[in-house]
Amino acid sequence: MTEMPLSAEAYLEGLFEPDAELERVKEGIRENGMPEISITPGYGRLLTMLTRLVRAEQVLEIGALGGYSGICLARGLSAGGKLVSLELKQEYADLAHKHLREAGLGDKVEYRIGEALDSLEALSAEGRRFDLFFIDADKGNYPNYLEWAIRLARPGALILGDNLLMRGKTTDPEQSGNAVTKMRQFNESVARDPRLEGVLLPAYDGLAIARVRE
């Protein structure tokens, strides 16, 4: 029987050893009946690398889920750096924090619970500024999150956003729901907003990387 060729993503992922810590996070998410929608391993490695490359001291994550992306971001923080993670649900933040503590990163993260837009407004009022942002929450608010990230960014900060393709919905002209429409708006902003220089990666479910111009 002829074997089917691997997808490009499956082939490339197979070159790396599994990350035992992150595999435990995925198992914890599964055991707790949470959506299994963490960022892919390849993009997780990219989050860590980009956080290191910009020598990020302050990172903001919108959407904690079970802590998978939080671990990836916290691993790349500069010494003494901090991750602020916004999460709507207390139980999700609790599990995420548990996983970061088990990974030896619990002291690097601060969770804020509730509507992300409210937390973003509070962070602005506090004068907080960030070197890197990761957006992976409700898709209908992606354009709002992008505006807040630009407002809260230090010069040259990076803004990352996951799930640009929404499993094919974004590119399907028959799809016109609010989340799809807002994601298209987000993607167009990353590509065209003069305040940003951006790239949109199509692998997996799509990832935006944008730098805030100085």
mmCIF file of C-alpha atoms in Angstrom:
data_model
loop_
_atom_site.group_PDB
_atom_site.id
_atom_site.type_symbol
_atom_site.label_atom_id
_atom_site.label_comp_id
_atom_site.label_asym_id
_atom_site.label_seq_id
_atom_site.Cartn_x
_atom_site.Cartn_y
_atom_site.Cartn_z
ATOM 1 C CA MET A 1 0.000 0.000 0.000
ATOM 2 C CA THR A 2 1.407 3.390 -1.031
ATOM 3 C CA GLU A 3 1.888 5.807 1.842
ATOM 4 C CA MET A 4 0.241 9.184 1.505
ATOM 5 C CA PRO A 5 2.719 12.082 1.478
ATOM 6 C CA LEU A 6 2.919 14.170 4.623
ATOM 7 C CA SER A 7 1.676 17.731 4.658
ATOM 8 C CA ALA A 8 4.414 20.352 4.738
ATOM 9 C CA GLU A 9 3.541 21.147 8.352
ATOM 10 C CA ALA A 10 3.583 17.493 9.432
ATOM 11 C CA TYR A 11 6.930 16.879 7.723
ATOM 12 C CA LEU A 12 8.584 19.914 9.310
ATOM 13 C CA GLU A 13 7.113 19.248 12.763
ATOM 14 C CA GLY A 14 8.451 15.703 12.578
ATOM 15 C CA LEU A 15 11.997 17.024 12.508
ATOM 16 C CA PHE A 16 11.677 18.284 16.091
ATOM 17 C CA GLU A 17 11.557 16.271 19.282
ATOM 18 C CA PRO A 18 8.251 16.569 21.175
ATOM 19 C CA ASP A 19 8.295 19.129 23.981
ATOM 20 C CA ALA A 20 7.376 17.144 27.105
ATOM 21 C CA GLU A 21 6.321 20.244 29.072
ATOM 22 C CA LEU A 22 3.969 21.438 26.377
ATOM 23 C CA GLU A 23 2.605 17.938 25.831
ATOM 24 C CA ARG A 24 1.630 17.925 29.525
ATOM 25 C CA VAL A 25 -0.178 21.221 29.008
ATOM 26 C CA LYS A 26 -2.154 19.759 26.113
ATOM 27 C CA GLU A 27 -3.063 16.758 28.248
ATOM 28 C CA GLY A 28 -4.183 19.034 31.086
ATOM 29 C CA ILE A 29 -6.395 20.982 28.687
ATOM 30 C CA ARG A 30 -7.908 17.726 27.432
ATOM 31 C CA GLU A 31 -8.509 16.353 30.930
ATOM 32 C CA ASN A 32 -10.294 19.542 31.957
ATOM 33 C CA GLY A 33 -12.629 19.485 28.965
ATOM 34 C CA MET A 34 -11.308 22.748 27.556
ATOM 35 C CA PRO A 35 -11.169 23.500 23.816
ATOM 36 C CA GLU A 36 -8.064 21.925 22.280
ATOM 37 C CA ILE A 37 -7.133 25.018 20.308
ATOM 38 C CA SER A 38 -3.673 25.906 21.602
ATOM 39 C CA ILE A 39 -1.169 27.393 19.183
ATOM 40 C CA THR A 40 0.660 24.828 17.062
ATOM 41 C CA PRO A 41 4.120 23.645 18.180
ATOM 42 C CA GLY A 42 5.853 25.362 15.260
ATOM 43 C CA TYR A 43 4.316 28.705 16.042
ATOM 44 C CA GLY A 44 4.988 28.106 19.742
ATOM 45 C CA ARG A 45 8.698 27.843 18.985
ATOM 46 C CA LEU A 46 8.408 31.003 16.912
ATOM 47 C CA LEU A 47 6.805 32.873 19.832
ATOM 48 C CA THR A 48 9.739 31.960 22.062
ATOM 49 C CA MET A 49 12.283 32.935 19.423
ATOM 50 C CA LEU A 50 10.680 36.292 18.629
ATOM 51 C CA THR A 51 10.330 37.138 22.319
ATOM 52 C CA ARG A 52 14.051 36.466 22.742
ATOM 53 C CA LEU A 53 15.042 38.325 19.581
ATOM 54 C CA VAL A 54 13.361 41.559 20.680
ATOM 55 C CA ARG A 55 14.710 41.073 24.225
ATOM 56 C CA ALA A 56 11.181 41.550 25.513
ATOM 57 C CA GLU A 57 10.830 42.632 29.115
ATOM 58 C CA GLN A 58 7.063 43.190 29.061
ATOM 59 C CA VAL A 59 4.769 40.876 27.059
ATOM 60 C CA LEU A 60 0.975 41.004 26.802
ATOM 61 C CA GLU A 61 -1.056 37.924 25.905
ATOM 62 C CA ILE A 62 -4.752 38.190 25.044
ATOM 63 C CA GLY A 63 -6.256 34.751 25.652
ATOM 64 C CA ALA A 64 -4.575 32.382 28.129
ATOM 65 C CA LEU A 65 -6.571 29.168 27.632
ATOM 66 C CA GLY A 66 -4.473 26.462 29.361
ATOM 67 C CA GLY A 67 -1.102 28.173 29.315
ATOM 68 C CA TYR A 68 0.502 26.665 26.197
ATOM 69 C CA SER A 69 1.289 29.975 24.523
ATOM 70 C CA GLY A 70 2.011 31.516 27.923
ATOM 71 C CA ILE A 71 4.852 29.049 28.475
ATOM 72 C CA CYS A 72 6.215 29.730 25.002
ATOM 73 C CA LEU A 73 6.203 33.488 25.630
ATOM 74 C CA ALA A 74 7.558 33.297 29.181
ATOM 75 C CA ARG A 75 10.458 31.116 28.033
ATOM 76 C CA GLY A 76 11.669 33.957 25.836
ATOM 77 C CA LEU A 77 11.439 36.774 28.389
ATOM 78 C CA SER A 78 14.502 38.740 29.378
ATOM 79 C CA ALA A 79 15.755 38.289 32.927
ATOM 80 C CA GLY A 80 13.242 39.904 35.256
ATOM 81 C CA GLY A 81 10.684 40.148 32.455
ATOM 82 C CA LYS A 82 6.925 39.803 32.946
ATOM 83 C CA LEU A 83 4.045 38.294 31.009
ATOM 84 C CA VAL A 84 0.606 39.833 31.514
ATOM 85 C CA SER A 85 -2.089 37.400 30.407
ATOM 86 C CA LEU A 86 -5.703 38.436 29.865
ATOM 87 C CA GLU A 87 -8.329 35.712 30.233
ATOM 88 C CA LEU A 88 -12.109 35.884 30.362
ATOM 89 C CA LYS A 89 -12.590 32.764 32.513
ATOM 90 C CA GLN A 90 -11.127 32.326 35.985
ATOM 91 C CA GLU A 91 -10.910 28.539 35.632
ATOM 92 C CA TYR A 92 -8.875 28.837 32.446
ATOM 93 C CA ALA A 93 -6.460 31.279 34.071
ATOM 94 C CA ASP A 94 -6.134 28.997 37.106
ATOM 95 C CA LEU A 95 -5.174 26.030 34.924
ATOM 96 C CA ALA A 96 -2.811 28.161 32.848
ATOM 97 C CA HIS A 97 -1.078 29.413 35.999
ATOM 98 C CA LYS A 98 -0.786 25.856 37.304
ATOM 99 C CA HIS A 99 0.937 24.812 34.089
ATOM 100 C CA LEU A 100 3.320 27.774 34.183
ATOM 101 C CA ARG A 101 4.201 27.010 37.806
ATOM 102 C CA GLU A 102 4.935 23.401 36.876
ATOM 103 C CA ALA A 103 7.190 24.695 34.112
ATOM 104 C CA GLY A 104 9.076 26.865 36.625
ATOM 105 C CA LEU A 105 7.661 30.064 35.141
ATOM 106 C CA GLY A 106 4.861 30.887 37.580
ATOM 107 C CA ASP A 107 6.605 33.969 38.951
ATOM 108 C CA LYS A 108 6.878 35.492 35.492
ATOM 109 C CA VAL A 109 3.149 35.815 34.790
ATOM 110 C CA GLU A 110 0.335 38.074 35.989
ATOM 111 C CA TYR A 111 -3.266 37.153 35.120
ATOM 112 C CA ARG A 112 -6.113 39.599 34.686
ATOM 113 C CA ILE A 113 -9.592 38.108 34.571
ATOM 114 C CA GLY A 114 -12.598 39.512 32.722
ATOM 115 C CA GLU A 115 -13.364 41.136 29.409
ATOM 116 C CA ALA A 116 -10.098 41.826 27.618
ATOM 117 C CA LEU A 117 -11.179 45.274 26.437
ATOM 118 C CA ASP A 118 -11.773 46.310 30.051
ATOM 119 C CA SER A 119 -8.356 44.968 31.076
ATOM 120 C CA LEU A 120 -6.692 46.765 28.174
ATOM 121 C CA GLU A 121 -8.278 50.046 29.208
ATOM 122 C CA ALA A 122 -7.056 49.492 32.777
ATOM 123 C CA LEU A 123 -3.517 48.739 31.596
ATOM 124 C CA SER A 124 -3.548 51.943 29.565
ATOM 125 C CA ALA A 125 -4.713 53.943 32.588
ATOM 126 C CA GLU A 126 -1.848 52.423 34.582
ATOM 127 C CA GLY A 127 0.648 53.586 31.968
ATOM 128 C CA ARG A 128 1.749 50.062 31.098
ATOM 129 C CA ARG A 129 3.686 49.558 27.874
ATOM 130 C CA PHE A 130 4.791 46.338 26.174
ATOM 131 C CA ASP A 131 7.488 45.010 23.856
ATOM 132 C CA LEU A 132 5.469 42.151 22.361
ATOM 133 C CA PHE A 133 1.794 41.207 22.079
ATOM 134 C CA PHE A 134 0.170 37.883 21.285
ATOM 135 C CA ILE A 135 -3.508 37.941 20.268
ATOM 136 C CA ASP A 136 -5.369 34.630 20.405
ATOM 137 C CA ALA A 137 -8.850 35.283 21.781
ATOM 138 C CA ASP A 138 -12.332 36.020 20.394
ATOM 139 C CA LYS A 139 -11.915 36.688 16.694
ATOM 140 C CA GLY A 140 -14.635 39.320 16.478
ATOM 141 C CA ASN A 141 -12.513 41.685 18.576
ATOM 142 C CA TYR A 142 -9.227 41.266 16.696
ATOM 143 C CA PRO A 143 -9.381 44.770 15.146
ATOM 144 C CA ASN A 144 -10.040 46.274 18.611
ATOM 145 C CA TYR A 145 -7.180 44.286 20.119
ATOM 146 C CA LEU A 146 -4.865 45.469 17.357
ATOM 147 C CA GLU A 147 -5.721 49.114 18.049
ATOM 148 C CA TRP A 148 -5.091 48.638 21.747
ATOM 149 C CA ALA A 149 -1.795 46.889 21.065
ATOM 150 C CA ILE A 150 -0.604 49.795 18.939
ATOM 151 C CA ARG A 151 -1.646 52.179 21.710
ATOM 152 C CA LEU A 152 0.155 50.169 24.400
ATOM 153 C CA ALA A 153 3.254 49.427 22.328
ATOM 154 C CA ARG A 154 6.749 50.599 23.016
ATOM 155 C CA PRO A 155 8.504 51.821 19.847
ATOM 156 C CA GLY A 156 9.407 48.851 17.679
ATOM 157 C CA ALA A 157 7.160 46.409 19.545
ATOM 158 C CA LEU A 158 5.945 43.241 17.844
ATOM 159 C CA ILE A 159 2.270 42.303 17.544
ATOM 160 C CA LEU A 160 1.412 38.665 16.776
ATOM 161 C CA GLY A 161 -2.039 37.282 15.973
ATOM 162 C CA ASP A 162 -3.063 33.643 15.489
ATOM 163 C CA ASN A 163 -5.788 31.903 13.418
ATOM 164 C CA LEU A 164 -5.885 34.365 10.528
ATOM 165 C CA LEU A 165 -7.449 31.800 8.214
ATOM 166 C CA MET A 166 -10.078 30.496 10.659
ATOM 167 C CA ARG A 167 -9.827 27.014 9.151
ATOM 168 C CA GLY A 168 -10.640 28.271 5.680
ATOM 169 C CA LYS A 169 -13.486 30.612 6.573
ATOM 170 C CA THR A 170 -11.503 33.792 5.943
ATOM 171 C CA THR A 171 -10.790 32.866 2.334
ATOM 172 C CA ASP A 172 -14.296 31.579 1.610
ATOM 173 C CA PRO A 173 -16.377 34.286 -0.120
ATOM 174 C CA GLU A 174 -19.547 32.557 1.088
ATOM 175 C CA GLN A 175 -18.602 33.292 4.711
ATOM 176 C CA SER A 176 -19.797 36.665 5.994
ATOM 177 C CA GLY A 177 -20.279 36.258 9.747
ATOM 178 C CA ASN A 178 -19.041 38.879 12.189
ATOM 179 C CA ALA A 179 -15.927 36.962 13.290
ATOM 180 C CA VAL A 180 -14.880 36.284 9.696
ATOM 181 C CA THR A 181 -15.485 39.885 8.662
ATOM 182 C CA LYS A 182 -13.490 41.212 11.605
ATOM 183 C CA MET A 183 -10.626 38.801 10.926
ATOM 184 C CA ARG A 184 -10.445 39.991 7.327
ATOM 185 C CA GLN A 185 -10.334 43.566 8.644
ATOM 186 C CA PHE A 186 -7.520 42.605 11.027
ATOM 187 C CA ASN A 187 -5.521 40.959 8.235
ATOM 188 C CA GLU A 188 -5.960 43.990 5.982
ATOM 189 C CA SER A 189 -4.793 46.290 8.762
ATOM 190 C CA VAL A 190 -1.632 44.256 9.348
ATOM 191 C CA ALA A 191 -0.905 44.436 5.620
ATOM 192 C CA ARG A 192 -1.789 48.101 5.009
ATOM 193 C CA ASP A 193 -1.811 50.185 8.204
ATOM 194 C CA PRO A 194 0.973 52.801 7.844
ATOM 195 C CA ARG A 195 1.741 52.498 11.554
ATOM 196 C CA LEU A 196 2.842 48.892 11.035
ATOM 197 C CA GLU A 197 5.211 46.842 8.941
ATOM 198 C CA GLY A 198 3.718 43.381 8.791
ATOM 199 C CA VAL A 199 3.836 39.896 7.365
ATOM 200 C CA LEU A 200 1.069 37.286 7.191
ATOM 201 C CA LEU A 201 2.215 33.666 7.359
ATOM 202 C CA PRO A 202 -0.199 31.156 5.752
ATOM 203 C CA ALA A 203 1.068 27.928 7.377
ATOM 204 C CA TYR A 204 -1.038 26.069 9.954
ATOM 205 C CA ASP A 205 -4.031 28.394 10.490
ATOM 206 C CA GLY A 206 -2.164 31.608 9.746
ATOM 207 C CA LEU A 207 -0.060 33.943 11.893
ATOM 208 C CA ALA A 208 0.369 37.726 11.702
ATOM 209 C CA ILE A 209 3.630 39.366 12.691
ATOM 210 C CA ALA A 210 3.665 43.157 12.723
ATOM 211 C CA ARG A 211 6.216 45.657 13.987
ATOM 212 C CA VAL A 212 5.027 49.011 15.293
ATOM 213 C CA ARG A 213 6.959 51.685 13.457
ATOM 214 C CA GLU A 214 9.097 53.967 15.598
#
